[in-house]
Coordinates of C-alpha atoms and ligand atoms in Angstrom, one line a residue:
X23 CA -72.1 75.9 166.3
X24 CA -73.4 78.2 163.3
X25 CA -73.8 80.6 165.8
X26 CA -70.3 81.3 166.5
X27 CA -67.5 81.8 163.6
X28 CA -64.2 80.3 164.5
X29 CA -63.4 80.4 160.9
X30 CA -63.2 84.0 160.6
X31 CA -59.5 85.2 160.6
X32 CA -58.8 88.4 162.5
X33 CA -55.7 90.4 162.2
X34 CA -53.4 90.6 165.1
X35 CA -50.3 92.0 163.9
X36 CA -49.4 95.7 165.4
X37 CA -51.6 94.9 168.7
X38 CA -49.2 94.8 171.1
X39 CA -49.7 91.0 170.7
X40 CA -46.6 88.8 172.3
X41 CA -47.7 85.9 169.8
X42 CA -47.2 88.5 167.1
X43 CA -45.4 91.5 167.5
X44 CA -42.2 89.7 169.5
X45 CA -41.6 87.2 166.5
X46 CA -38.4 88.9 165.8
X47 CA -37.4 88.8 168.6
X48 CA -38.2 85.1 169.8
X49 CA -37.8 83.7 166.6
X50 CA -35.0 86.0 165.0
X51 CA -37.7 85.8 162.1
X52 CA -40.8 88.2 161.8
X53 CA -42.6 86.5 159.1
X54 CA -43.3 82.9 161.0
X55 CA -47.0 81.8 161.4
X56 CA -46.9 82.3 164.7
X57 CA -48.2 78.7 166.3
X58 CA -46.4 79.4 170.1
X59 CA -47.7 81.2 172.8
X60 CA -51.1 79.9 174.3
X61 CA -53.1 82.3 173.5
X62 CA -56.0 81.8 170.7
X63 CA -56.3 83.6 167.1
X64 CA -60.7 83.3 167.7
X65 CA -61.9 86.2 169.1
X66 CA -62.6 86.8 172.4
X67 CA -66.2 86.3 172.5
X68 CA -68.8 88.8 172.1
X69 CA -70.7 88.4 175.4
X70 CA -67.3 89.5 177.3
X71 CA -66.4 92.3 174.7
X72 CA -69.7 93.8 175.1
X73 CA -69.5 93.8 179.2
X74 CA -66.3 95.6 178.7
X75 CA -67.7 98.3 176.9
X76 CA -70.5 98.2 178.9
X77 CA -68.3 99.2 181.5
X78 CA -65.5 101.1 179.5
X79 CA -68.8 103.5 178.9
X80 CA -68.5 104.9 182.7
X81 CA -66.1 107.6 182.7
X82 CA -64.6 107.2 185.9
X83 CA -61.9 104.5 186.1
X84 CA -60.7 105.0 189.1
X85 CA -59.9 102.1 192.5
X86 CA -62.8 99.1 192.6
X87 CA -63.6 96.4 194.5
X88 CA -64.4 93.2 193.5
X89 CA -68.2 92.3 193.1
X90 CA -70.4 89.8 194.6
X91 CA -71.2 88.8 191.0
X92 CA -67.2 88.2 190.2
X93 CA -67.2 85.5 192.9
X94 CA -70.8 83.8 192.6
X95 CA -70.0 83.8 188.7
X96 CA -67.0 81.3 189.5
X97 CA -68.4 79.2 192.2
X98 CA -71.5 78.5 189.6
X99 CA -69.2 78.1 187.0
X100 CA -66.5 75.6 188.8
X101 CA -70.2 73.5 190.3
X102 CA -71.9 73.2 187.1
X103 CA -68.2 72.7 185.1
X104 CA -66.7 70.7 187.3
X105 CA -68.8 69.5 190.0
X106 CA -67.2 71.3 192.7
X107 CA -68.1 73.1 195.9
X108 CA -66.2 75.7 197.1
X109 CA -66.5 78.7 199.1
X110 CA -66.1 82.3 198.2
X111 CA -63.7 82.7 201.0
X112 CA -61.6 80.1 200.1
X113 CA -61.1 82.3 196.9
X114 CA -58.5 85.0 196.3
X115 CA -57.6 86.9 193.4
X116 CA -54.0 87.3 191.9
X117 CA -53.2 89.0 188.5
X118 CA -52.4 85.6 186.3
X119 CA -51.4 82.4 187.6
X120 CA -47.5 82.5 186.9
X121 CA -47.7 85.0 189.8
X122 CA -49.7 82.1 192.0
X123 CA -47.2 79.8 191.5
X124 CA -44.7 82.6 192.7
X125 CA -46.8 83.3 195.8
X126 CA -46.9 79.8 196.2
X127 CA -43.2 78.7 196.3
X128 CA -42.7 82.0 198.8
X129 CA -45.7 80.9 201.4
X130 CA -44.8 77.1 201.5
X131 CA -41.1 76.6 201.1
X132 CA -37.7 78.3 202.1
X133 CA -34.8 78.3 200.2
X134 CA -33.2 75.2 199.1
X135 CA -36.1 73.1 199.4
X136 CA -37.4 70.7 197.3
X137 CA -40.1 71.4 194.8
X138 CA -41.7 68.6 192.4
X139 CA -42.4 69.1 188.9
X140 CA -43.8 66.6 186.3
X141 CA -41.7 66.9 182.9
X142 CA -41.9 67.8 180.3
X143 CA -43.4 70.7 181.7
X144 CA -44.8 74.1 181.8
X145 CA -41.1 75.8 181.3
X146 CA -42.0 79.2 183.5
X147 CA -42.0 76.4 187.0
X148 CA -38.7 76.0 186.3
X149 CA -37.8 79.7 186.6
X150 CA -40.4 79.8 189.4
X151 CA -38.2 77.2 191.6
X152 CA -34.7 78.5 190.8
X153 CA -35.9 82.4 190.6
X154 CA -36.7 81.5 194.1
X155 CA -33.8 79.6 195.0
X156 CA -35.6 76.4 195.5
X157 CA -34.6 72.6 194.7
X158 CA -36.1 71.2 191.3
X159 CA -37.0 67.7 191.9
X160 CA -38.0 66.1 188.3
X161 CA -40.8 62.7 188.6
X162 CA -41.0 62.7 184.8
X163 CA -43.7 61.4 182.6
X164 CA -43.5 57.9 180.5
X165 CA -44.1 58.3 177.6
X166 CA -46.0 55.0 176.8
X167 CA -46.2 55.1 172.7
X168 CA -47.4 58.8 172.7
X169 CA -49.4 58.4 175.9
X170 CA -47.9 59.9 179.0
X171 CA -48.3 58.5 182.2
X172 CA -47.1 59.3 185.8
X173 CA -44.4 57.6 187.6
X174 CA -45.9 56.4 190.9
X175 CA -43.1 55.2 192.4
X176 CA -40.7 57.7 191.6
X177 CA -43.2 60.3 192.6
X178 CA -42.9 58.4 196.1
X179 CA -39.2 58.6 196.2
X180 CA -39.0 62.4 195.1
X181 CA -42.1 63.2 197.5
X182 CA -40.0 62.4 200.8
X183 CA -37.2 65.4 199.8
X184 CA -40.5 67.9 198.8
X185 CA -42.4 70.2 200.4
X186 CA -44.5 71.2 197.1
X187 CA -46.1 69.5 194.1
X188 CA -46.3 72.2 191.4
X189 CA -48.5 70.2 189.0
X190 CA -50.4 71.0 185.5
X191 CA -53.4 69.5 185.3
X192 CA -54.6 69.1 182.5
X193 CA -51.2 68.9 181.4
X194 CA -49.0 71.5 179.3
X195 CA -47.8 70.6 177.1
X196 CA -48.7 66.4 176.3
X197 CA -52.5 67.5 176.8
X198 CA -53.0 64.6 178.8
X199 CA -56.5 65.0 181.3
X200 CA -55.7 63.6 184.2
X201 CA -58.2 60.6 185.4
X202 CA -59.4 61.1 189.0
X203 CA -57.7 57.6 189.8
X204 CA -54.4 59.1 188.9
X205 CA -55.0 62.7 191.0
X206 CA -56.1 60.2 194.1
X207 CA -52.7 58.2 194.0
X208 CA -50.9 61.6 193.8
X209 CA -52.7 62.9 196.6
X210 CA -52.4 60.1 198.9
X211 CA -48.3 60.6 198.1
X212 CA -48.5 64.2 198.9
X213 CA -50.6 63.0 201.8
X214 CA -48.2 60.2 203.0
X215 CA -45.0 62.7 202.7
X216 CA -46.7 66.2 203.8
X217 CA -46.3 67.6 200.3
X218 CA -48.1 70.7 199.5
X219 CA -49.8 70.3 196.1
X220 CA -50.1 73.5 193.7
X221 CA -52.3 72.4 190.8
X222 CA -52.2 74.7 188.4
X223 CA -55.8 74.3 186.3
X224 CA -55.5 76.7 184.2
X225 CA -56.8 75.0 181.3
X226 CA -59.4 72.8 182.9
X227 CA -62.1 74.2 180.8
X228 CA -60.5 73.3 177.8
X229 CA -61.4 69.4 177.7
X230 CA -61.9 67.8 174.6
X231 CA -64.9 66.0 173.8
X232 CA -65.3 62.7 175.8
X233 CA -62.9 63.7 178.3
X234 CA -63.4 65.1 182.2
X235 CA -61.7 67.5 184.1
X236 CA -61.4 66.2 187.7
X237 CA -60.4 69.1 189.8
X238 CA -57.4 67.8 192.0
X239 CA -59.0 69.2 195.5
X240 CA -62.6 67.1 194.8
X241 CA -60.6 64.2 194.7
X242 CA -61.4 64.0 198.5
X243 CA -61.4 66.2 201.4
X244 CA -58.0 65.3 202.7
X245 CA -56.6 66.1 199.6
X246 CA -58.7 69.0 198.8
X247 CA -57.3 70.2 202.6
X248 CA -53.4 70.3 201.3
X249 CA -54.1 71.7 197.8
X250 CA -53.9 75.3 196.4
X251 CA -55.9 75.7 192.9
X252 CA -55.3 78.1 190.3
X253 CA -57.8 78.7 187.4
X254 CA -58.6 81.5 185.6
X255 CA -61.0 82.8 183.1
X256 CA -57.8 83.5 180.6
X257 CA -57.2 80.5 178.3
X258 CA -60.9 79.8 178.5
X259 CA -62.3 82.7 177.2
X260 CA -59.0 84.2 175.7
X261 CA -58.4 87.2 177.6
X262 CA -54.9 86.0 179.4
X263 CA -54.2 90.1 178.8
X264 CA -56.5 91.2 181.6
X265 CA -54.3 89.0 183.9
X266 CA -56.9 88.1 186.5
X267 CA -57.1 84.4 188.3
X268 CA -58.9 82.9 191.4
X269 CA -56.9 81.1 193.7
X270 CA -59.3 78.5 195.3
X271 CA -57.4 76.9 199.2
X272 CA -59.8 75.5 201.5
X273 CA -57.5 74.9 204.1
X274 CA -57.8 77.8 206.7
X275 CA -54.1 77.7 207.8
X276 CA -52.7 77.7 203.8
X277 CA -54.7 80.1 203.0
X278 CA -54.0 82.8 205.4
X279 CA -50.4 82.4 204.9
X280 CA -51.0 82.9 200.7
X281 CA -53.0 85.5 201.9
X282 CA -50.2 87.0 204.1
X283 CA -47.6 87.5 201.0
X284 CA -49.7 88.7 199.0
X285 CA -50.6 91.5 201.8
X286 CA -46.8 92.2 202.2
X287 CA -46.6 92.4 198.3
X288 CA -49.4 94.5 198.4
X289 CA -51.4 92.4 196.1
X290 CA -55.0 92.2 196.4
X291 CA -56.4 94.0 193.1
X292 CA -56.2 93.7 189.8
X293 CA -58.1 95.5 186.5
X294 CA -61.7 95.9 186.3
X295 CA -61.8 95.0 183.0
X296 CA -60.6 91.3 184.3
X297 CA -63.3 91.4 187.2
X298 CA -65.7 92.0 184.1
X299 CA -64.4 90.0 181.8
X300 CA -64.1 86.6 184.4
X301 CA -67.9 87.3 185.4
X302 CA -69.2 87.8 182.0
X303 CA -67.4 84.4 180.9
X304 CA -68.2 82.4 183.6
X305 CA -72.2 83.5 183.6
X306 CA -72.9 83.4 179.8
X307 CA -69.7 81.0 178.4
X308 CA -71.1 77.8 178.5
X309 CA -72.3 77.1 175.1
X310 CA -69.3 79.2 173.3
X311 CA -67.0 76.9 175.1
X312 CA -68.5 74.0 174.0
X313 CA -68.7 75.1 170.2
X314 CA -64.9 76.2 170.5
X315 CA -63.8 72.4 172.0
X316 CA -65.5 71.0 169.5
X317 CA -63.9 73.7 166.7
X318 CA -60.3 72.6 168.6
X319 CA -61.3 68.4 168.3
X320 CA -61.8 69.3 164.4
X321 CA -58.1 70.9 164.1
X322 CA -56.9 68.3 166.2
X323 CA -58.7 65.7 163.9
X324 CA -57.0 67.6 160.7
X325 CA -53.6 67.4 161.7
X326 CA -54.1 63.9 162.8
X327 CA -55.1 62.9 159.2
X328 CA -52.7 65.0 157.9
X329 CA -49.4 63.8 159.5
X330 CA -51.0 59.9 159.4
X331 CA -51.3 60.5 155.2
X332 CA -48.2 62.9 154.2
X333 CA -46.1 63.0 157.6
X334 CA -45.7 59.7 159.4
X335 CA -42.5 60.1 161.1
X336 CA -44.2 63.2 162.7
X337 CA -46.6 61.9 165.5
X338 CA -49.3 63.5 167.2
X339 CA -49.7 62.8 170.8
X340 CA -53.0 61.8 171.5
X341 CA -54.5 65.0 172.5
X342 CA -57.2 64.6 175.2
X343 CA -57.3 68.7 176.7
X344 CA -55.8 71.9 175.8
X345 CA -55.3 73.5 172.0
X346 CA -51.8 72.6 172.0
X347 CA -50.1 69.7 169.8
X348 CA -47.2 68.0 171.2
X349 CA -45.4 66.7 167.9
X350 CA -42.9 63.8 168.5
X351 CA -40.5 64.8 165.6
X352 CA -37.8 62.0 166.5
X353 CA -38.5 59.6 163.5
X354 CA -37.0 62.6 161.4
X355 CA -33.7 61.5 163.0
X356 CA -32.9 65.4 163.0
X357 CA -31.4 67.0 166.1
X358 CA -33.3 69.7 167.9
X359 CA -31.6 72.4 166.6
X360 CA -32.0 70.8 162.8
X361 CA -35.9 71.0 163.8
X362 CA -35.7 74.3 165.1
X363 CA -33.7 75.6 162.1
X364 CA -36.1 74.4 159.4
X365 CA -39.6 75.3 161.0
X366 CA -38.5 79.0 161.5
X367 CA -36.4 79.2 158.4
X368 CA -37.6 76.9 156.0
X369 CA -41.4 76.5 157.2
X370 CA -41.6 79.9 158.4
X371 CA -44.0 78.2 161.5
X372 CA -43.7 79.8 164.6
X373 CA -43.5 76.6 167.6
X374 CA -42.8 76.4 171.1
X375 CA -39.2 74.3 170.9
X376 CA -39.7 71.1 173.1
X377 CA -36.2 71.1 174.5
X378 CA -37.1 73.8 177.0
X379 CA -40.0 71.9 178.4
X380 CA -37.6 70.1 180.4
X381 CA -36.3 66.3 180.5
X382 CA -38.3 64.1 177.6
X383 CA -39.3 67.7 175.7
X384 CA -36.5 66.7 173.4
X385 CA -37.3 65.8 169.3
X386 CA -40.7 67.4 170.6
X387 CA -42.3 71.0 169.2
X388 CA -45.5 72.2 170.3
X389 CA -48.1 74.0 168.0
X390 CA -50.8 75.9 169.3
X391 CA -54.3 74.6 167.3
X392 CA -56.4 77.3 168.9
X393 CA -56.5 79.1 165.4
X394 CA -58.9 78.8 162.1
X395 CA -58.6 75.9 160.3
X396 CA -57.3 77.4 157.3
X397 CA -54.3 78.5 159.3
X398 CA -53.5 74.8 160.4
X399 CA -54.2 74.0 156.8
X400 CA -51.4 76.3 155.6
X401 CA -49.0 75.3 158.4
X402 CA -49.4 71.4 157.6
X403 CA -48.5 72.2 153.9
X404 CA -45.4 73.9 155.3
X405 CA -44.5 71.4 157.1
X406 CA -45.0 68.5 154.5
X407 CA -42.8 71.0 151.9
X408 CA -40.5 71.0 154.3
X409 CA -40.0 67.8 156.2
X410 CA -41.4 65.5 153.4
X411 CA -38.0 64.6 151.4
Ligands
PLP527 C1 -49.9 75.7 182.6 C2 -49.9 77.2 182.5 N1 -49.8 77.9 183.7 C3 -49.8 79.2 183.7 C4 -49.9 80.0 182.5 C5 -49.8 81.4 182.5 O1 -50.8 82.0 183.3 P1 -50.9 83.5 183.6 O2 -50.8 84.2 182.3 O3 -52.2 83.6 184.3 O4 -49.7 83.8 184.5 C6 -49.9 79.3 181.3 C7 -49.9 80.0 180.0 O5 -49.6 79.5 179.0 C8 -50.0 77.8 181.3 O6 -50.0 77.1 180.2

């Protein structure tokens, strides 16, 4: 761990940063501690800066292809991560994953039909379905005392109106890690109902320690046969700028007709910095990722100690992937907007405001821990001045 310093606190005001610089105007207040967008305040780390430079050094920026390296780099990385096979050509690139789900809803669905999601939720699927002029079909979590599980049955009853799953996994924001039991009673559904499943995995390499990301396609072949998965070097390795992501479909038949929109969007390229930046992660990012979990179990750990001690009405759900803290703030017995009020105006802490996460986000906030400890430090004593009578 001494080798890398997550401690270290790095400036990111006036960088063009959207955690940062749009405070104003997301929060109508500049001077929040900006604990939102899922990004991470640790540095991108060194082995990716220095291949960007590496290649920044090259004059000539002009039209590239994407390497051999960029593609054996993931299909190493997703086999010794997650104990996966794939193929290269069951990869394609898109420029960040919100786009994939995009592509998605326009290669498998028309208009008006029905598309599942799993709320509280991601809150950009939501736009994705009714951007798109799709039917949002809602199998939400139980919430069993700060544990969230899926509802089988009324995943069944939703599954015979779908055409697409549009699952997170693990999931944003509860942080739940889906068990492989759970992903093979979900597939069998999606079997059973010919329900395309989107599994959005873009933070399946952020798993806390103890827990095992089970991609949804290695569940079994028939599953892996009706399932499009998205991952990406960006919330890994912190360089969700570059916008570049891997869509993995081994079915032949799904896969030419993602293939086929994004050829009549024109979409088959991205930056070279990402190409770079995904390789260089994936080949020499195993260790920094483990240190960085294991930074994230420690803030996680804090601010469980701290709300158990000075905050009890404010509940930690038990965090088992991602950086992000879902806080059940219903014991306040405020109302959302009394929440909302007080941690931008009296806390001055910048959160992502459960309500728009969909049914079951409300009394919620999410904080992104993906920072230095002595940040989370300073926001829990805000939030004890504040919400401690
Ligand atoms: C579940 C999930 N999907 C997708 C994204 C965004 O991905 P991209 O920036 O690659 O579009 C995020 C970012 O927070 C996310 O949490």
């Amino acid at each position: 761990m001494a080798e890398y310093n997550f401690d270290k606190v790095t400036p990111r005001e006036n960088t063009d940063s959207v955690k940062y610089d749009l405070r104003k105007e997301y929060f109508g207040n500049a001077g929040v501690l900006p604990m939102w967008v899922a990004d991470m305040d640790f540095e991108t780390p060194a082995f990716i800066r220095e291949a960007i430079q590496e290649r920044a050094k090259h004059p000539i920026y002009g039209y590239s292809i994407i390497s051999e390296d960029y593609f054996q780099a993931i299909i190493q990385w997703v086999k010794t991560r997650h104990q996966w096979d794939i193929k290269k050509e069951w990869i394609s690139f898109t420029p960040g994953i919100l786009p994939a789900v995009n592509f998605s809803v326009l290669s498998y669905t028309a208009q008006g039909e029905g598309i599942i999601v799993q709320p509280p939720v991601y809150f950009p699927f939501f736009e994705a379905i009714k951007s798109n002029r799709r039917r949002q079909l809602d199998n939400q979590l139980i919430n069993q005392g700060g544990h969230y599980l899926i509802d089988f049955n009324d995943l069944e009853e939703k599954a015979k109106s779908a055409r697409l799953l549009l699952m997170s996994h693990p999931h944003n924001p509860t942080g739940r890690c889906w068990t492989k039991e759970e992903l093979t009673t979900i597939g069998e559904i999606c079997l059973q109902n010919n329900v395309i499943i989107i599994s959005d995995e873009i933070h399946n390499d952020l798993i806390l320690p103890g827990f095992r990301h089970y991609p949804m396609a290695a569940c079994s072949p028939e599953i892996a046969d009706i399932t499009i998965t998205c991952i990406a070097p960006s919330k890994t390795f912190n360089v969700g700028g570059l916008a570049t992501s891997s869509i993995i479909i081994p079915n032949e038949d799904l896969r030419k007709r993602f293939q086929k929109t994004l050829q009549q969007l024109h979409i088959f390229r991205g930056n070279f910095f990402g190409y770079v930046a995904s390789t260089a992660g994936y080949q020499h990012g195993s260790s920094w990722l483990d240190a960085l979990m294991k930074y994230v179990q420690g803030n996680f750990n804090y601010l469980a100690d701290f709300l158990q001690k000075e905050l009890p009405n404010v509940k930690l759900t038990h965090p088992e992937a991602t950086y992000l803290a879902w806080l059940d703030f219903r014991e306040t017995g405020l109302s959302d907007k009394q929440i909302k009020d007080k941690l931008i105006f009296e806390a001055q802490l910048g959160f992502s405001h459960g309500p728009v996460f969909g049914l079951g986000g409300q009394g919620f906030q999410r904080m992104n821990l993906a920072a230095p400890l002595s940040i989370v430090e300073e926001a829990c004593l805000r939030l004890k001045k504040t919400f401690v009578n």
